[in-house]
Short mmCIF file of C-alpha atoms and ligand atoms in Angstrom, two decimals:
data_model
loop_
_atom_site.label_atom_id
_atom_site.label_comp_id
_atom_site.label_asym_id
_atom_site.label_seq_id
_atom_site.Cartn_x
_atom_site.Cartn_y
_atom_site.Cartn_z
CA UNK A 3 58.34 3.98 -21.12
CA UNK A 4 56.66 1.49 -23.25
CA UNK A 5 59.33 -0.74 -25.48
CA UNK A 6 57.83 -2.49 -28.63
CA UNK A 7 60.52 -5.04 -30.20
CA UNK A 8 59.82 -4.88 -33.41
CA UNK A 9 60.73 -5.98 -37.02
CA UNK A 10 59.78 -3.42 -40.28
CA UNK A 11 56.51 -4.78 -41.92
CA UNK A 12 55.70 -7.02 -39.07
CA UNK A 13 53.06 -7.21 -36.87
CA UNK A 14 54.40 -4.74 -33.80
CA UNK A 15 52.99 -2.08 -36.04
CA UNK A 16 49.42 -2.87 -34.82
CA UNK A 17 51.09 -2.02 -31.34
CA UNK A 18 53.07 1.08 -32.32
CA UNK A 19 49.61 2.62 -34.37
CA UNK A 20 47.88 2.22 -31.09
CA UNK A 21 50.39 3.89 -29.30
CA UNK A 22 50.21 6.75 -31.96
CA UNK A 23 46.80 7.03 -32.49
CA UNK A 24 46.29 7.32 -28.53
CA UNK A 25 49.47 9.60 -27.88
CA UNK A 26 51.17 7.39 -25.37
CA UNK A 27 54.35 7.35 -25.68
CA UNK A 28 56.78 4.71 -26.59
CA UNK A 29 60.01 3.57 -28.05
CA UNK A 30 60.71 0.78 -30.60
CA UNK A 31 63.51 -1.90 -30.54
CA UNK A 32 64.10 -3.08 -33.80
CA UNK A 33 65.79 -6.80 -33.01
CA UNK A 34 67.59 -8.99 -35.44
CA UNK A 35 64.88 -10.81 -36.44
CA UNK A 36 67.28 -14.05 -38.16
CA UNK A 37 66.08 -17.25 -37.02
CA UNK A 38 69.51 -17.47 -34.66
CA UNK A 39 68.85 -14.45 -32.87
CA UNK A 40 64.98 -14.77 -32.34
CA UNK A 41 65.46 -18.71 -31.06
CA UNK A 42 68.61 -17.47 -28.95
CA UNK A 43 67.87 -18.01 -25.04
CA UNK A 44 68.07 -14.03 -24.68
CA UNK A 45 65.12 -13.68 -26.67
CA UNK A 46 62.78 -16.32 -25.83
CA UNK A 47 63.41 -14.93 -22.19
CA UNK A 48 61.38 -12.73 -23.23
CA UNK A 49 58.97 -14.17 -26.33
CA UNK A 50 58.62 -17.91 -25.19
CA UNK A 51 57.87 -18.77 -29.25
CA UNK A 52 60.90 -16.18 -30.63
CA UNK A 53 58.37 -13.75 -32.96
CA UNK A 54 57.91 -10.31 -32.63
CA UNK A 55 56.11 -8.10 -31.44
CA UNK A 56 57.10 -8.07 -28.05
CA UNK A 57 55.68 -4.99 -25.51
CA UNK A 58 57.04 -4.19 -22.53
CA UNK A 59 55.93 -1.34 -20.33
CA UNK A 60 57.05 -1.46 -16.35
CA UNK A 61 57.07 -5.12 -15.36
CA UNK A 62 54.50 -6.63 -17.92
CA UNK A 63 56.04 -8.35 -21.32
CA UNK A 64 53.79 -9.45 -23.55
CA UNK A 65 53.93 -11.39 -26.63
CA UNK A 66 50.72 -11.63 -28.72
CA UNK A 67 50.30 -8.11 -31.13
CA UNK A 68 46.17 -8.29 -30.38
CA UNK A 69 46.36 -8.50 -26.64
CA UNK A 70 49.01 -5.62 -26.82
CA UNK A 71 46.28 -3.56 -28.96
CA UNK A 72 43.28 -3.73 -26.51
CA UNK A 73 45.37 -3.72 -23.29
CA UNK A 74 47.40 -0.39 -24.67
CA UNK A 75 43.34 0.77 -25.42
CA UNK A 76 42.12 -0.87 -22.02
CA UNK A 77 44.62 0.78 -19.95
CA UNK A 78 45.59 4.17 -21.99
CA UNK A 79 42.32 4.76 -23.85
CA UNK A 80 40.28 6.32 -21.76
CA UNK A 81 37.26 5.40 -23.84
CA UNK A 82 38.75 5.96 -27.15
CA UNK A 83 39.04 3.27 -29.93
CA UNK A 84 36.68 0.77 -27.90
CA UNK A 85 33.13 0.59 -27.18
CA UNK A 86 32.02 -0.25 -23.62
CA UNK A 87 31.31 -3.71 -22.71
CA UNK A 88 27.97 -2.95 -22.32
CA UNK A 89 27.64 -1.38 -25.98
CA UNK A 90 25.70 -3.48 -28.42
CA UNK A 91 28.89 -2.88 -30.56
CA UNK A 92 31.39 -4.54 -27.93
CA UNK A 93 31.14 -7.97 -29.77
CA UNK A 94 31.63 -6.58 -32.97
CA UNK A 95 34.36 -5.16 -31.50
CA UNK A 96 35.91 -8.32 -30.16
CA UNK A 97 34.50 -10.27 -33.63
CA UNK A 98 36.68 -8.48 -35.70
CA UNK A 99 39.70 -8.33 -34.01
CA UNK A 100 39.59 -11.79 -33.08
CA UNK A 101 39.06 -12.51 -36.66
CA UNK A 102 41.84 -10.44 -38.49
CA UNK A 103 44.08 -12.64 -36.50
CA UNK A 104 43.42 -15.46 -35.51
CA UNK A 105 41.42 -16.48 -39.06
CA UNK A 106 41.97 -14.10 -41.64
CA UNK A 107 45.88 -13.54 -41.39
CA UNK A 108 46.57 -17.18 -40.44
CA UNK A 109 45.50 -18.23 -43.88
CA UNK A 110 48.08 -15.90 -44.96
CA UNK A 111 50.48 -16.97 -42.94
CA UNK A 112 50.69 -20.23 -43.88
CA UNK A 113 52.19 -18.94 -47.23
CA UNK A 114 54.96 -17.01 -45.74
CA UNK A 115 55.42 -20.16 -43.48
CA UNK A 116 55.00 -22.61 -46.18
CA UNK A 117 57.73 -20.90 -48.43
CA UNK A 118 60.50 -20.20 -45.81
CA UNK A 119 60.19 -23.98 -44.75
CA UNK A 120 60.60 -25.41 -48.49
CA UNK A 121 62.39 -23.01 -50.28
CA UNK A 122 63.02 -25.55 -52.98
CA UNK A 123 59.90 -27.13 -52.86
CA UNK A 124 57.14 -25.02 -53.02
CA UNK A 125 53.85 -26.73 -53.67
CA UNK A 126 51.70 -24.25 -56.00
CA UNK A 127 49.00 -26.14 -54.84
CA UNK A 128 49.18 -25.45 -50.60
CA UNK A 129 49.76 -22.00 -51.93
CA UNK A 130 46.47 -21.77 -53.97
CA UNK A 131 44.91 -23.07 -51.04
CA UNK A 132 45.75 -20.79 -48.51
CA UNK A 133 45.61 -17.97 -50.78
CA UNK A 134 42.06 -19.47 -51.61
CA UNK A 135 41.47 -19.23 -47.67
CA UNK A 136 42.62 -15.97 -47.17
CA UNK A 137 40.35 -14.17 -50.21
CA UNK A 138 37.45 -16.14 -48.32
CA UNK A 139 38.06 -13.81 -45.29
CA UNK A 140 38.63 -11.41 -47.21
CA UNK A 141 35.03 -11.47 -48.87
CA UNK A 142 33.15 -12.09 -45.82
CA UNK A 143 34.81 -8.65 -44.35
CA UNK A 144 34.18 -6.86 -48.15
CA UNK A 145 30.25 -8.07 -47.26
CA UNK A 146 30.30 -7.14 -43.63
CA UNK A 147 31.84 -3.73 -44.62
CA UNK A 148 29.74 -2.71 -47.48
CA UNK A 149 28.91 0.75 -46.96
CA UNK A 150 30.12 1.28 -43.39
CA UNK A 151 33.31 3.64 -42.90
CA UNK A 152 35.08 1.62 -40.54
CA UNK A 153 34.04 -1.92 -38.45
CA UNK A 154 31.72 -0.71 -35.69
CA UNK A 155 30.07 2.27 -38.93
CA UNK A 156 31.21 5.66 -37.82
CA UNK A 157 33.67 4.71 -35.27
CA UNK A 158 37.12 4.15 -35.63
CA UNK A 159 38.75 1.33 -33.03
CA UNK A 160 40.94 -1.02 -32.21
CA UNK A 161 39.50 -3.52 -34.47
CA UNK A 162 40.54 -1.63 -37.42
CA UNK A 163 44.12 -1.35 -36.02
CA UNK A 164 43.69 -5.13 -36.00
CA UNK A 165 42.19 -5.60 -39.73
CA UNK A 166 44.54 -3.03 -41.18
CA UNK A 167 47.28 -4.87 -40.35
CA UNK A 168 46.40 -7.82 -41.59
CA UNK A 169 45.40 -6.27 -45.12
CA UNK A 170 48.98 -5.56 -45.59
CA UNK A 171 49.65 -8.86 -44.78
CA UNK A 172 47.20 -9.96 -47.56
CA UNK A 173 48.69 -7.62 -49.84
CA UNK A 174 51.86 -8.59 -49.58
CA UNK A 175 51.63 -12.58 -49.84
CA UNK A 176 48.32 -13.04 -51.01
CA UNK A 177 49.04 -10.12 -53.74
CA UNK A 178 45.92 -10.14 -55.02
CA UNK A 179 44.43 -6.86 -55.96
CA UNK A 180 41.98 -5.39 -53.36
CA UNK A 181 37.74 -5.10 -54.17
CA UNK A 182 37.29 -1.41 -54.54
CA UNK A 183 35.16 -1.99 -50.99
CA UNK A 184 38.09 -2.94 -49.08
CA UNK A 185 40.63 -0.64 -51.33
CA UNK A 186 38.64 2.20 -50.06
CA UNK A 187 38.52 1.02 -46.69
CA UNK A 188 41.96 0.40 -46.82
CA UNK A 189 42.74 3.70 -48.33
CA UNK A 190 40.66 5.61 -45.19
CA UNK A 191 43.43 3.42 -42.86
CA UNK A 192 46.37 4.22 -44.67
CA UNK A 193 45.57 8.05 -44.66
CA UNK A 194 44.97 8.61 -40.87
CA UNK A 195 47.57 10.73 -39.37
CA UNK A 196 48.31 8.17 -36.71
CA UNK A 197 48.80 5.15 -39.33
CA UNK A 198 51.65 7.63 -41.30
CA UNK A 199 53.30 8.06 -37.86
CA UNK A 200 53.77 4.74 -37.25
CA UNK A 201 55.27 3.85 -40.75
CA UNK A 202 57.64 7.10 -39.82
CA UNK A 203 58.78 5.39 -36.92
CA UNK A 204 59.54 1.99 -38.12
CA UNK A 205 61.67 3.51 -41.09
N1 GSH B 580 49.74 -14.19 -33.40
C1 GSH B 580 51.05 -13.57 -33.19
C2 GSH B 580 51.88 -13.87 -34.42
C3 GSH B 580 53.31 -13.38 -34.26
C4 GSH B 580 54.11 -13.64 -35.53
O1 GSH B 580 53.89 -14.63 -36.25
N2 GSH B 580 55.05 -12.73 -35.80
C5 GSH B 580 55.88 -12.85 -36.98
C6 GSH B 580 56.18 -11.46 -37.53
S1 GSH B 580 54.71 -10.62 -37.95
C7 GSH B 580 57.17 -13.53 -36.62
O2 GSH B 580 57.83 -13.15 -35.67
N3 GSH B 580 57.53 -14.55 -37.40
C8 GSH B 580 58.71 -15.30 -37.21
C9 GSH B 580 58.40 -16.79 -37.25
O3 GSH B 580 57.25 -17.16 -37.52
O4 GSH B 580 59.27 -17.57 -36.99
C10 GSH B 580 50.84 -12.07 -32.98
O5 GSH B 580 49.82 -11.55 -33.48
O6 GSH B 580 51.65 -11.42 -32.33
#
């Protein structure tokens, strides 16, 4: 069966609300996730940079929560949450997801990162900044939502598993309330049956 190593909060939930909203089953390791167990040898033998999440199903292990999302959707999917790569959507697809990682929750990252490396010297300033960075993104996907129900218009997918995680992320160290654009978006993520599931099984 599929094992996600996971921490509450953290990113494996983009992993476990695939899982949930394409009925595969799976089962979650919740790991210690202090500094001295994630840097131990045990666990970088199996995430070479000690974060979570981690997914392991038969003899693949993978460590990087948006490559878990589309190969759980690639290999389990069987068309659902993805357009084909021959749909004028497919780079939308890919734009997105790519995005609410690798750009949009980076800048918020920083501030988690920032604070837990100078606990008695936080700059209000690099703060500002990233926070600044982050509500950029977080603009430029209010404008490219604007009246659509979820990335790709009707369709839900993958991408959305990928920008509704990083919204909580936002909320929670940007902490900045949300347009009503992307509150309502948000809201439509938080309610699907799927999403509720996967809180349930990180609690
Ligand atoms: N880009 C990676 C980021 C992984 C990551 O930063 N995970 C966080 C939890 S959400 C973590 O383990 N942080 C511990 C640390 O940065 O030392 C992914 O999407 O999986």
């Amino acid at each position: 069966m599929i094992k996600i190593y996971h921490f509450p909060n953290t990113r494996g939930l983009r992993a476990i609300w695939t899982c949930e909203e394409l009925n595969v089953p799976y089962q979650v390791e919740m790991i210690d996730f202090s500094p001295e167990y994630r840097l131990s040898p045990e666990f970088l033998r199996i995430s070479p940079i000690g974060k979570v999440p981690v997914l392991q199903d038969d003899s693949i292990t993978m460590a990087e929560s948006g490559a878990m999302v589309h190969y759980l959707i690639d290999k389990y999917g069987n068309g659902k949450l993805r357009p084909e790569t021959d749909n004028p959507k497919y780079p939308t697809y890919l734009e997105w997801s790519w995005f609410a990682e690798a750009t949009f929750t980076s800048s918020a990252s920083e501030i988690i990162r920032h604070k837990r490396a100078f606990p008695d010297d936080i700059n209000a300033e690099v703060i500002n900044e990233f926070k600044r960075r982050a509500t950029f993104c977080l603009n430029a996907l209010m404008n490219f939502l604007a009246d659509k129900k979820w990335l790709l218009g009707e369709r839900f997918s993958g991408a959305d598993i990928m920008m509704g995680i990083a919204l909580t992320t936002y909320a929670r160290h940007v902490a900045e309330p949300f347009p009503p654009i992307i509150q309502n978006y948000f809201d439509r993520l938080s309610d699907r049956p799927a999403f509720l599931r996967t809180k349930q099984a990180e609690s």
